[in-house]
XYZ file of C-alpha atoms in Angstrom:
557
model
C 20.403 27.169 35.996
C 20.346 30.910 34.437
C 23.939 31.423 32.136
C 23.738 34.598 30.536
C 21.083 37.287 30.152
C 21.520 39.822 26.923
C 19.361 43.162 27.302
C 19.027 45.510 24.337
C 17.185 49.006 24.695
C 14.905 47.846 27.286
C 14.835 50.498 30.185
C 17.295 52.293 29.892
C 19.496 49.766 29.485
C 21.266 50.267 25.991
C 22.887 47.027 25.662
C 23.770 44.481 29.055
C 25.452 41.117 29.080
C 25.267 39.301 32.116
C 26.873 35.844 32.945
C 25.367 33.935 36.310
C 26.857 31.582 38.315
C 25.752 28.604 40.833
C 25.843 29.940 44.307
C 24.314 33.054 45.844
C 24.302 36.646 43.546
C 24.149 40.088 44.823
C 22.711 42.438 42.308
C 23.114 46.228 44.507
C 23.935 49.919 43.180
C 22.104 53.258 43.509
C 18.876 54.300 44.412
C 17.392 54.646 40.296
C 20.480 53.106 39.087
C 18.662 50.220 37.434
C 19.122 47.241 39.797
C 16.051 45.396 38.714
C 15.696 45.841 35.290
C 17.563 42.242 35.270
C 14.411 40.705 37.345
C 11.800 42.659 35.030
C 13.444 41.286 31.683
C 13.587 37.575 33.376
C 9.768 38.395 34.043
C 9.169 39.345 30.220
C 10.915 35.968 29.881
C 8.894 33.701 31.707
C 5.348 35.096 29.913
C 4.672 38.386 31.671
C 3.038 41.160 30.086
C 4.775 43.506 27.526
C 4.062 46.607 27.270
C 5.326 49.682 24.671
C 7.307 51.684 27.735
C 9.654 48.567 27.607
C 11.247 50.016 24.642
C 13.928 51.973 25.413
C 12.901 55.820 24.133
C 13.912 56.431 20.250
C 14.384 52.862 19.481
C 12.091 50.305 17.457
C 12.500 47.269 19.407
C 13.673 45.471 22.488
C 15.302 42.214 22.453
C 15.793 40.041 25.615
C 17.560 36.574 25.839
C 18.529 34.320 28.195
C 20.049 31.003 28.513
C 19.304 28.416 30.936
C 21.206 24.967 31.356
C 18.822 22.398 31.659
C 21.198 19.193 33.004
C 19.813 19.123 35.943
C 16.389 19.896 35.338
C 14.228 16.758 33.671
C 10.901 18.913 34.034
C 12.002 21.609 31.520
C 13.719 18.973 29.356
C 10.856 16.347 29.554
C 8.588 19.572 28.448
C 10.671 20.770 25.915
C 10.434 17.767 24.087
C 7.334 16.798 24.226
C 6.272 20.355 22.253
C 9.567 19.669 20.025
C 11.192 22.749 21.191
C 14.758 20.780 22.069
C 16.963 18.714 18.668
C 17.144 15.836 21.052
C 17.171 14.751 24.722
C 21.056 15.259 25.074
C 20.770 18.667 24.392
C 21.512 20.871 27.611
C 20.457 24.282 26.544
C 17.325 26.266 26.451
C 17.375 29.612 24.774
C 14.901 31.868 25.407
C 14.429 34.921 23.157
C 11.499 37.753 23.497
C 11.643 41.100 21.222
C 9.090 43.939 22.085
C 7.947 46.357 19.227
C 7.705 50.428 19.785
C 4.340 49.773 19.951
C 3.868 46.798 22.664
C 3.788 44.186 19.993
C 5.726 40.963 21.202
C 7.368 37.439 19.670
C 8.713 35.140 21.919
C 11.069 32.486 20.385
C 12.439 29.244 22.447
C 15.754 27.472 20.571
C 14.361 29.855 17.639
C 11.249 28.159 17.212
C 8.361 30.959 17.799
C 5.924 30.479 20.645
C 3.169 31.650 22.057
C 3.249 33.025 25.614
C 0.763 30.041 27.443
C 4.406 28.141 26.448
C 6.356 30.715 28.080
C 4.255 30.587 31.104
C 3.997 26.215 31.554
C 7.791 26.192 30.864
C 8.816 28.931 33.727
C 8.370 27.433 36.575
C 10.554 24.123 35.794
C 13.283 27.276 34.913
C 13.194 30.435 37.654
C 10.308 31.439 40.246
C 10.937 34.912 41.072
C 10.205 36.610 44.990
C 9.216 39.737 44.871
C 8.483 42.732 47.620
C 4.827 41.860 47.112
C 5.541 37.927 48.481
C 4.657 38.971 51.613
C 0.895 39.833 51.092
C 0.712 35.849 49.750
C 1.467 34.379 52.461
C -1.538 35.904 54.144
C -3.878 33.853 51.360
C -5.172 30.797 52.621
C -4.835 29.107 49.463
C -1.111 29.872 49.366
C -0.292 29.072 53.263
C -1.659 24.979 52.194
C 0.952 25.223 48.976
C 3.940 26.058 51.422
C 3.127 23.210 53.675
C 3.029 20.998 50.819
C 6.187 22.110 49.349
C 7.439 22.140 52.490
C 6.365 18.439 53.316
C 6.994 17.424 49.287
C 3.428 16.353 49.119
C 3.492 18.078 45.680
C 2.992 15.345 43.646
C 0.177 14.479 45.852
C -1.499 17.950 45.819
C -1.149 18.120 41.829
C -2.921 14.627 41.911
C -5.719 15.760 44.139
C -5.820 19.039 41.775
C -6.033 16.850 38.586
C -9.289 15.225 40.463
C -11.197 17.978 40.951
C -10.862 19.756 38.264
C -11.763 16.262 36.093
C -14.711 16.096 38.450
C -15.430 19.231 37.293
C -15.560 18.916 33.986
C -16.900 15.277 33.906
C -20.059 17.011 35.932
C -20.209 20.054 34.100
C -20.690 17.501 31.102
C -23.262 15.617 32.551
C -25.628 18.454 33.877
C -25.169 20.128 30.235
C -26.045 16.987 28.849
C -28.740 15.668 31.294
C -30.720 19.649 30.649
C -30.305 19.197 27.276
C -31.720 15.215 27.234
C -34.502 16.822 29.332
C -35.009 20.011 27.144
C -35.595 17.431 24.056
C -37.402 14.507 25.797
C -40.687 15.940 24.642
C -39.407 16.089 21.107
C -37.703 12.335 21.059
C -41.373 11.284 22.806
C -43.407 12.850 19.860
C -40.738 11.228 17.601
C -41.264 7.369 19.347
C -45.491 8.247 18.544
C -44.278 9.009 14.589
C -41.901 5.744 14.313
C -44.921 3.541 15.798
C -47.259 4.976 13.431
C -44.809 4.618 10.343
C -43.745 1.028 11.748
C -47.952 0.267 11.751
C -47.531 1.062 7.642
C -43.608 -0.424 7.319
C -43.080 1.531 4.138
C -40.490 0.359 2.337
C -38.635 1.535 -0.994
C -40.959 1.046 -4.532
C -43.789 -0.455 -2.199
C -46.269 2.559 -2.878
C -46.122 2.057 -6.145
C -46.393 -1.744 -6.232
C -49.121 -1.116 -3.836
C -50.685 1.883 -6.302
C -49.857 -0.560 -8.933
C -52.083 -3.393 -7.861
C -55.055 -1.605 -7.003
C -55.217 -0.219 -10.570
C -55.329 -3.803 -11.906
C -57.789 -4.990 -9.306
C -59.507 -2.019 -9.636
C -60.513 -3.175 -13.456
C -60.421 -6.607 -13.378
C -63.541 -6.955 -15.059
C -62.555 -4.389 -17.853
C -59.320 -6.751 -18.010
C -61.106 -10.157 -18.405
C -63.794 -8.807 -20.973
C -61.143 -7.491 -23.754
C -58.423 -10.394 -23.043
C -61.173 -13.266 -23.873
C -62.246 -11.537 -26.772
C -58.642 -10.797 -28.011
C -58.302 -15.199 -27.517
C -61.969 -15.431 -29.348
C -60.734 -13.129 -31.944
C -57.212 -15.025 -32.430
C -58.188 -18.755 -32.014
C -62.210 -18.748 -33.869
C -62.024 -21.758 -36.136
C -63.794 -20.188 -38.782
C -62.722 -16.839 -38.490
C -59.834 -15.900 -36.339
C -56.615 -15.018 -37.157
C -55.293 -17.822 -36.358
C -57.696 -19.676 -39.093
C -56.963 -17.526 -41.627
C -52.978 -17.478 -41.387
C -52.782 -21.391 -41.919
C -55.569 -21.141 -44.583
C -52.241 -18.666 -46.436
C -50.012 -20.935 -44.952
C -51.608 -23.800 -47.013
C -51.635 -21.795 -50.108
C -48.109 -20.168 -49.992
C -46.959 -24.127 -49.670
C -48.606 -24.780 -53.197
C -47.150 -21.788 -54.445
C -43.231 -22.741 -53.309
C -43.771 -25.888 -54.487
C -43.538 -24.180 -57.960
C -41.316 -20.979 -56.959
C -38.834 -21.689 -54.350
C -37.991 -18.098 -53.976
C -41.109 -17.499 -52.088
C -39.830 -19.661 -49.908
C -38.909 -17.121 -46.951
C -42.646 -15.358 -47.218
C -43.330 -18.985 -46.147
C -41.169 -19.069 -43.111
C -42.945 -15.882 -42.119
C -46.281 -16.818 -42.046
C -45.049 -19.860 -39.822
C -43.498 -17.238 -37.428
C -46.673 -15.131 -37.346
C -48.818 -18.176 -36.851
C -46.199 -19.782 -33.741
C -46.548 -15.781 -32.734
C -50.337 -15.550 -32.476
C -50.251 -19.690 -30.856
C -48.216 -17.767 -27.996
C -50.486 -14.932 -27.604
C -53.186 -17.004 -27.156
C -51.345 -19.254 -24.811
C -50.121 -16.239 -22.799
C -53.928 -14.464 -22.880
C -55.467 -17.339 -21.892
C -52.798 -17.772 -18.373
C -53.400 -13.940 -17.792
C -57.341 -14.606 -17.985
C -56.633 -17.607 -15.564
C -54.759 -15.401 -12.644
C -57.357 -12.000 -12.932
C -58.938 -11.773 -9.611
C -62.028 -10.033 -8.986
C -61.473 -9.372 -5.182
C -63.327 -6.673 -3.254
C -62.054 -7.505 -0.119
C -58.590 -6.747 -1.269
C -59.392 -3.478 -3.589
C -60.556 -2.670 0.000
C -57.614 -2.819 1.507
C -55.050 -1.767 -0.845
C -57.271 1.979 -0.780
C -57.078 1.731 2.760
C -52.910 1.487 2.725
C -52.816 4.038 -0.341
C -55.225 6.247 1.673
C -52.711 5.964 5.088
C -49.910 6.189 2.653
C -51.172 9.583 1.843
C -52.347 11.037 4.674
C -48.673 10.300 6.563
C -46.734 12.155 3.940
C -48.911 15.088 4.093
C -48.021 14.687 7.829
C -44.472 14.361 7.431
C -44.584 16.785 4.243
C -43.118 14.441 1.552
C -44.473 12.413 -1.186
C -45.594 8.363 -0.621
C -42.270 6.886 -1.962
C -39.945 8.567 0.492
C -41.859 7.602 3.741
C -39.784 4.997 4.188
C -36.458 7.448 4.347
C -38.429 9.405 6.908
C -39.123 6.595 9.104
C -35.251 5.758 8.959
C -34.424 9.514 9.855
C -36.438 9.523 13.074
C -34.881 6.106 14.472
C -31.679 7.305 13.395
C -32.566 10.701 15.615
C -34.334 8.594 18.620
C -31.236 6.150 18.476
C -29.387 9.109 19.196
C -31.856 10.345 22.097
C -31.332 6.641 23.608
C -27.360 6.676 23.478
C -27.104 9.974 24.867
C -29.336 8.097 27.911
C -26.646 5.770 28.132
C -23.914 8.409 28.433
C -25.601 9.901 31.035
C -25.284 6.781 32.817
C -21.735 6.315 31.732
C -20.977 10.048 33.047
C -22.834 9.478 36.289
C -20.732 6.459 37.262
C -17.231 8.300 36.373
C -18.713 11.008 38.278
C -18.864 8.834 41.157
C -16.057 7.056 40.733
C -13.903 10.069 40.637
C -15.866 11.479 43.796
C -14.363 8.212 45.385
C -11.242 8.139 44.520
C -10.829 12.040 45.107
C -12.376 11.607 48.518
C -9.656 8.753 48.763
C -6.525 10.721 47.894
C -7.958 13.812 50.150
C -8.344 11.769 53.381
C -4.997 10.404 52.786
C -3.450 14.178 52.027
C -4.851 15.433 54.795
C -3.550 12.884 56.823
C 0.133 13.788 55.370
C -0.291 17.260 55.971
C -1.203 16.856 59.776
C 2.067 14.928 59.918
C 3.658 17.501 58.513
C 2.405 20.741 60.244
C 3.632 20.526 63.584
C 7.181 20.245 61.930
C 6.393 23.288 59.277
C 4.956 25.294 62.393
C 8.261 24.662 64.663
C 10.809 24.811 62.235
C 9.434 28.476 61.084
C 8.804 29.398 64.672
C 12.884 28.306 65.249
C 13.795 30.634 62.221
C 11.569 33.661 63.006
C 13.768 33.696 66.449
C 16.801 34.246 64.683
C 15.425 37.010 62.534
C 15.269 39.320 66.014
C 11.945 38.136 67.037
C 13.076 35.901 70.181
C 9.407 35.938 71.675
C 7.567 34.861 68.311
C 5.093 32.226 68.338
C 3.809 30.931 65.032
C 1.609 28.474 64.484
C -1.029 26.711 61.927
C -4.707 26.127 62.627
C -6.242 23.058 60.323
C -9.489 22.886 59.338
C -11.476 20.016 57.675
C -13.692 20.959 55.158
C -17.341 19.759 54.157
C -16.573 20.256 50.436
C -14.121 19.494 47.768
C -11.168 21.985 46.314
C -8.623 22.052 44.290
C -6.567 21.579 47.271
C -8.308 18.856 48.513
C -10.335 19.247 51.698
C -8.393 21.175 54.035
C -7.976 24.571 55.253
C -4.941 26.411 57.042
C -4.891 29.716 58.824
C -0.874 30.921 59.724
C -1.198 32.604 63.100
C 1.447 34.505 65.268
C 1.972 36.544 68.008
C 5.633 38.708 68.571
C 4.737 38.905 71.836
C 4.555 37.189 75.404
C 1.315 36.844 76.961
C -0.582 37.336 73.414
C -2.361 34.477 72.003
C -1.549 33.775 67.994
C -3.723 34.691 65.533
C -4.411 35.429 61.920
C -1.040 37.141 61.039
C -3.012 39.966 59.049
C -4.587 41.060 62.388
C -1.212 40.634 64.575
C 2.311 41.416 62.617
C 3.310 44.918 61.327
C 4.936 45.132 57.927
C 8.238 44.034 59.274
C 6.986 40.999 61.180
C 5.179 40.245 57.479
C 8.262 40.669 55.284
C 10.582 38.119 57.933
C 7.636 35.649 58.041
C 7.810 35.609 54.690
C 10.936 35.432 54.247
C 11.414 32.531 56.736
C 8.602 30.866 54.606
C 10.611 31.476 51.499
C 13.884 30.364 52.728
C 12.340 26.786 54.317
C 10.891 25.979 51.093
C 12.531 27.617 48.337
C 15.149 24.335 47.480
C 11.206 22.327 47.485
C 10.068 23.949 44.685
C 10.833 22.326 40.674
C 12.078 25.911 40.145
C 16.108 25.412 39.813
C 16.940 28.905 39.851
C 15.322 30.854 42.261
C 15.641 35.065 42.491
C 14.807 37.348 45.388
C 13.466 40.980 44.487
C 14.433 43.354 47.256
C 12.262 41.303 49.620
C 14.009 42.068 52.378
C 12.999 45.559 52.279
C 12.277 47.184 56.062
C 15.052 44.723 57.742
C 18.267 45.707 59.116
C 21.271 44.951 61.716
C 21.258 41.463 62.949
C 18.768 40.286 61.098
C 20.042 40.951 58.280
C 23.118 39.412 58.760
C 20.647 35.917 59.652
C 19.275 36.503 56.623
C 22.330 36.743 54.352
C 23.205 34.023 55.733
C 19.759 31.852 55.043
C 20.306 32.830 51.793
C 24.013 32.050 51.149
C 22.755 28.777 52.696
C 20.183 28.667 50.016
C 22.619 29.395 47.191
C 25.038 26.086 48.301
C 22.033 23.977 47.074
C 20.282 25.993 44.346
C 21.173 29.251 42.542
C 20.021 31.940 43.845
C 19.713 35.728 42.831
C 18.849 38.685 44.980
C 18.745 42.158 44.132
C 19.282 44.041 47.399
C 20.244 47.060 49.592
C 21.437 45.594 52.714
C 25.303 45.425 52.920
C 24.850 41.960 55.487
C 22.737 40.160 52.304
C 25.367 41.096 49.844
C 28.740 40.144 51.712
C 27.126 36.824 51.864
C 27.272 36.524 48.168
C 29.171 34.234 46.472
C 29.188 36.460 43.411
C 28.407 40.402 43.122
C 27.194 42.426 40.340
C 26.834 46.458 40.888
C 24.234 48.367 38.848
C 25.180 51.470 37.956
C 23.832 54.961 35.961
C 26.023 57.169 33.378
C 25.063 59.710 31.021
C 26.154 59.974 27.942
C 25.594 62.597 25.352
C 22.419 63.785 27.160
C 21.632 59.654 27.230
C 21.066 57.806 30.633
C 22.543 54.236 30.544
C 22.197 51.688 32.875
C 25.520 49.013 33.244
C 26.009 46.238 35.073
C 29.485 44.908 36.005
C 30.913 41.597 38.048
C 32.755 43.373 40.875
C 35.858 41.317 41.784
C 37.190 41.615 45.519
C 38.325 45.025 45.751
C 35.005 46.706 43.618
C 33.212 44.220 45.906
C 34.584 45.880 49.190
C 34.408 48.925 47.817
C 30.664 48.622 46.897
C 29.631 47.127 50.528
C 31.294 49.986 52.059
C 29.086 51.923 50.046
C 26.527 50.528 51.560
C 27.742 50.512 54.795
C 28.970 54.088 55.366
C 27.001 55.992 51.528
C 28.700 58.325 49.555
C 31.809 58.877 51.633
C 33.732 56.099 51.863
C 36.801 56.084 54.394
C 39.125 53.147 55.501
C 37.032 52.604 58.029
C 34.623 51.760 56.159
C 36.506 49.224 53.740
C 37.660 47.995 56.795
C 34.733 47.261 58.325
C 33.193 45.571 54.646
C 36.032 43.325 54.706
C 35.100 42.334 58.089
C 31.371 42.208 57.391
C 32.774 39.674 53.842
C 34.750 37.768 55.986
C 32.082 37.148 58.849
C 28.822 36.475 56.181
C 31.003 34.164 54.173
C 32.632 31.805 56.951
């Protein structure tokens, strides 16, 4: 529930403190006297929209707070801690703090942790829904008449399920039509991209194989040139007369006579040996090489033909021979891609379907709920629009099936009513005056006000155009309402305020050329005093406290 709401400069409110209780509270006072400045800060507080002619005039800022006790509400503490905005799960209290700059800037702080105002707006409705003069015009929306029968009914959680369908269905189809034009958009371009990895995978280039390739056609290429100068490099080492080979152990033989006499010439010997093992493994190794050079046409043939496709497909794919190979990898890494995004199509298609199902499921079985519950809805409203001075009132609810899908499922209501005998319902908008409007409303309000997740629940002046009798039925609803749920109403009728279990009066001052607005708890006697007020205006006789104290004693047995 709402504890205590602090005002500073806002309005012209200077400074207000107000402490709420469970139960039903009357806010009432003067004509301009400031009686819903409370409701407008408590809008500011659940995300509404600042503006600069908040600001009270000659000051810089405007701070509003209020604190709510969250005991009894798990929706508000389950979301408070799931954006860390509460110490720990035993903590009770929700503090909510908004300051508005001189020039319509805002902050918005909850348990002094700043916030942005999407929080402020997902938080407020498991904290205060507020009824304003304007209520009235919703209930004439379609959209709205199939929330009240679900409230109503309590098929919320049923209705929010169907809601978190479509709009997955939604989005899951959105996905796949983006997706599917976008597959179809670059089909062409994958197609010409399959042609390119055939004609690469034709040629397989892989890493260094150009070169090999280039490599090997050089060598074929002068095979001839090759054989020629290796056998004469073997004819000119190995001749027996003279080649090197010859000549080297002809020294040889000599340097061995000479270190038979000088052993220091010893290691000249050792070199000649060297040279001569040296030129024995040329000759060995020239003579193998000679042995594997192939003069091969057929294959010079086709080595040109691979260099030549080697060429002309990096000229198509502007790169150089060697990197062909990356290419290739490039486009099956890009088709690869094409192909998986076929296969999330499919995947989309079938959770498409599959959520089509199971919405259609849950639908058929809302709408079967929500016949169940209609008739009682329709009856039970009809019952409480008699007591509101409209004994002849028929109300009832037209259902229609639809042929598509909503975020409501598939079902359509139309409210209809007739305040008179002999006239056949229909659409309230073309049979109820203002009045009739405001106590349909109201009726609608009161049945399903303790439905809502809202704990706290406030009433702006929407029983505007009411009076006598049916006023008194309607203080009563809501005193009714306030034994299960706290309840707030800022009003004018005297009937609606004796039925309060607590009263505040509003009132206006100036000070030093200053207007201030104050608010103050009225105990019994301010209370009576303030109803008689209402009762009988400016004057106020006996009479007229006598008649308040009646009026108390008759809302509040």
């Amino acid at each position: 529930m709402l504890e205590t709401l602090s005002i500073e400069n806002f309005a012209v409110a200077k400074k207000l403190s107000i402490n709420f209780s469970k139960g039903l509270t009357a806010i009432t006072g003067e004509t301009g006297a400031g009686k819903s400045i409370a409701i407008d800060a408590l809008s500011l507080i659940l995300g509404g929209k600042t503006n600069a002619k908040f600001v009270r005039d000659g000051a810089k800022s405007c701070l509003i707070c209020a604190t709510f006790n969250i005991s009894d509400s798990p929706k508000a503490k389950s979301y408070l801690c799931e954006k860390e905005l509460l110490d720990n799960e035993d903590d009770n209290s929700c503090i909510i703090r908004r300051t508005i700059t001189a020039d319509g800037k805002s902050k918005a702080f909850i348990n002094d942790i700043n916030v942005n105002l999407t929080t402020l707006k997902e938080l407020s409705p498991t904290l205060l829904s507020i009824h304003g003069q304007n209520e009235s015009q919703l209930i004439l929306v379609p959209e709205n008449q199939l929330d009240y029968i679900d409230a109503y009914g309590e098929l919320t959680s049923y209705s929010d399920e169907i809601s978190q369908l479509f709009n997955l269905y939604k989005d899951k189809r959105s996905k796949l039509i983006n997706l599917s034009n976008i597959h179809k958009n670059n089909k062409a371009t994958h197609e010409l991209e399959k042609y390119h990895i055939e004609e690469l995978e034709e040629l397989s280039p892989s890493e260094g194989d150009y070169s090999n390739v280039e490599a090997e056609h050089d060598k074929l290429n002068h095979a001839k040139t090759l054989l020629e100068k290796s056998s004469f490099l073997v004819n000119l080492l190995n001749d027996d007369s003279e080649g090197l080979k010859f000549g080297i152990n002809e020294a040889i033989k000599k340097m061995s006579d000479i270190t038979r006499i000088d052993k220091e010439l010893n290691p000249l010997l050792s070199n000649l040996n060297t040279a001569l093992i040296n030129i024995e493994d040329t000759i060995s190794e020239l003579n193998s090489y000679i042995s594997n050079i192939e003069i091969n046409p057929e294959r010079i043939e086709e080595l040109s033909n691979r260099m030549s496709l080697y060429k002309d497909l990096s000229n198509k794919h502007n790169t150089n021979e060697n990197d062909l190979h990356n290419v290739l990898n490039t486009l099956k890494e890009s088709y690869a891609s094409f192909e998986d995004d076929d296969k999330e199509i499919l995947e989309l298609k079938n959770e498409v379907e599959e959520i089509k199902v199971k919405f259609n499921q849950k639908a058929e079985e809302l709408t079967q709920k929500r016949l169940e519950v209609i008739p009682a809805f329709a009856s039970k409203i009809q019952e409480m629009l008699k007591t509101l001075s409209m004994p002849d009132a028929v109300f009832t609810i037209e259902h229609k099936s639809l042929d598509h899908a909503t975020n409501q499922g598939k079902d359509e209501v139309i409210f209809k009513f007739s305040a008179n005998l002999g006239l056949a319902p229909d659409e309230i908008k073309h049979t109820a005056s203002g009045g009739e409007i405001s106590r349909i409303a109201l009726a609608i309000l009161v049945l399903t006000a303790n439905k809502i997740s809202s704990p706290s629940m406030i009433f702006d002046e929407i029983d505007t155009g009411i009076s006598g009798q049916t006023a008194a039925t309607i203080g009563k609803m809501l005193r009714l309402l306030g034994n299960t749920s706290q309840v707030i109403t800022v009003t004018h009728l005297p009937q609606v305020a004796a039925s309060s279990h607590n009263h505040f009066e509003v009132s206006k001052t100036n000070i030093e050329q200053e207007t201030i607005s104050s608010i103050t708890l009225l105990d019994d006697k301010g209370r009576e005093q303030e109803i008689a007020r209402l009762l009988a205006g400016d004057t106020i006789s006996d009479t007229a406290i006598q008649n308040a104290k009646e009026l108390i004693a008759n809302q509040t047995k």
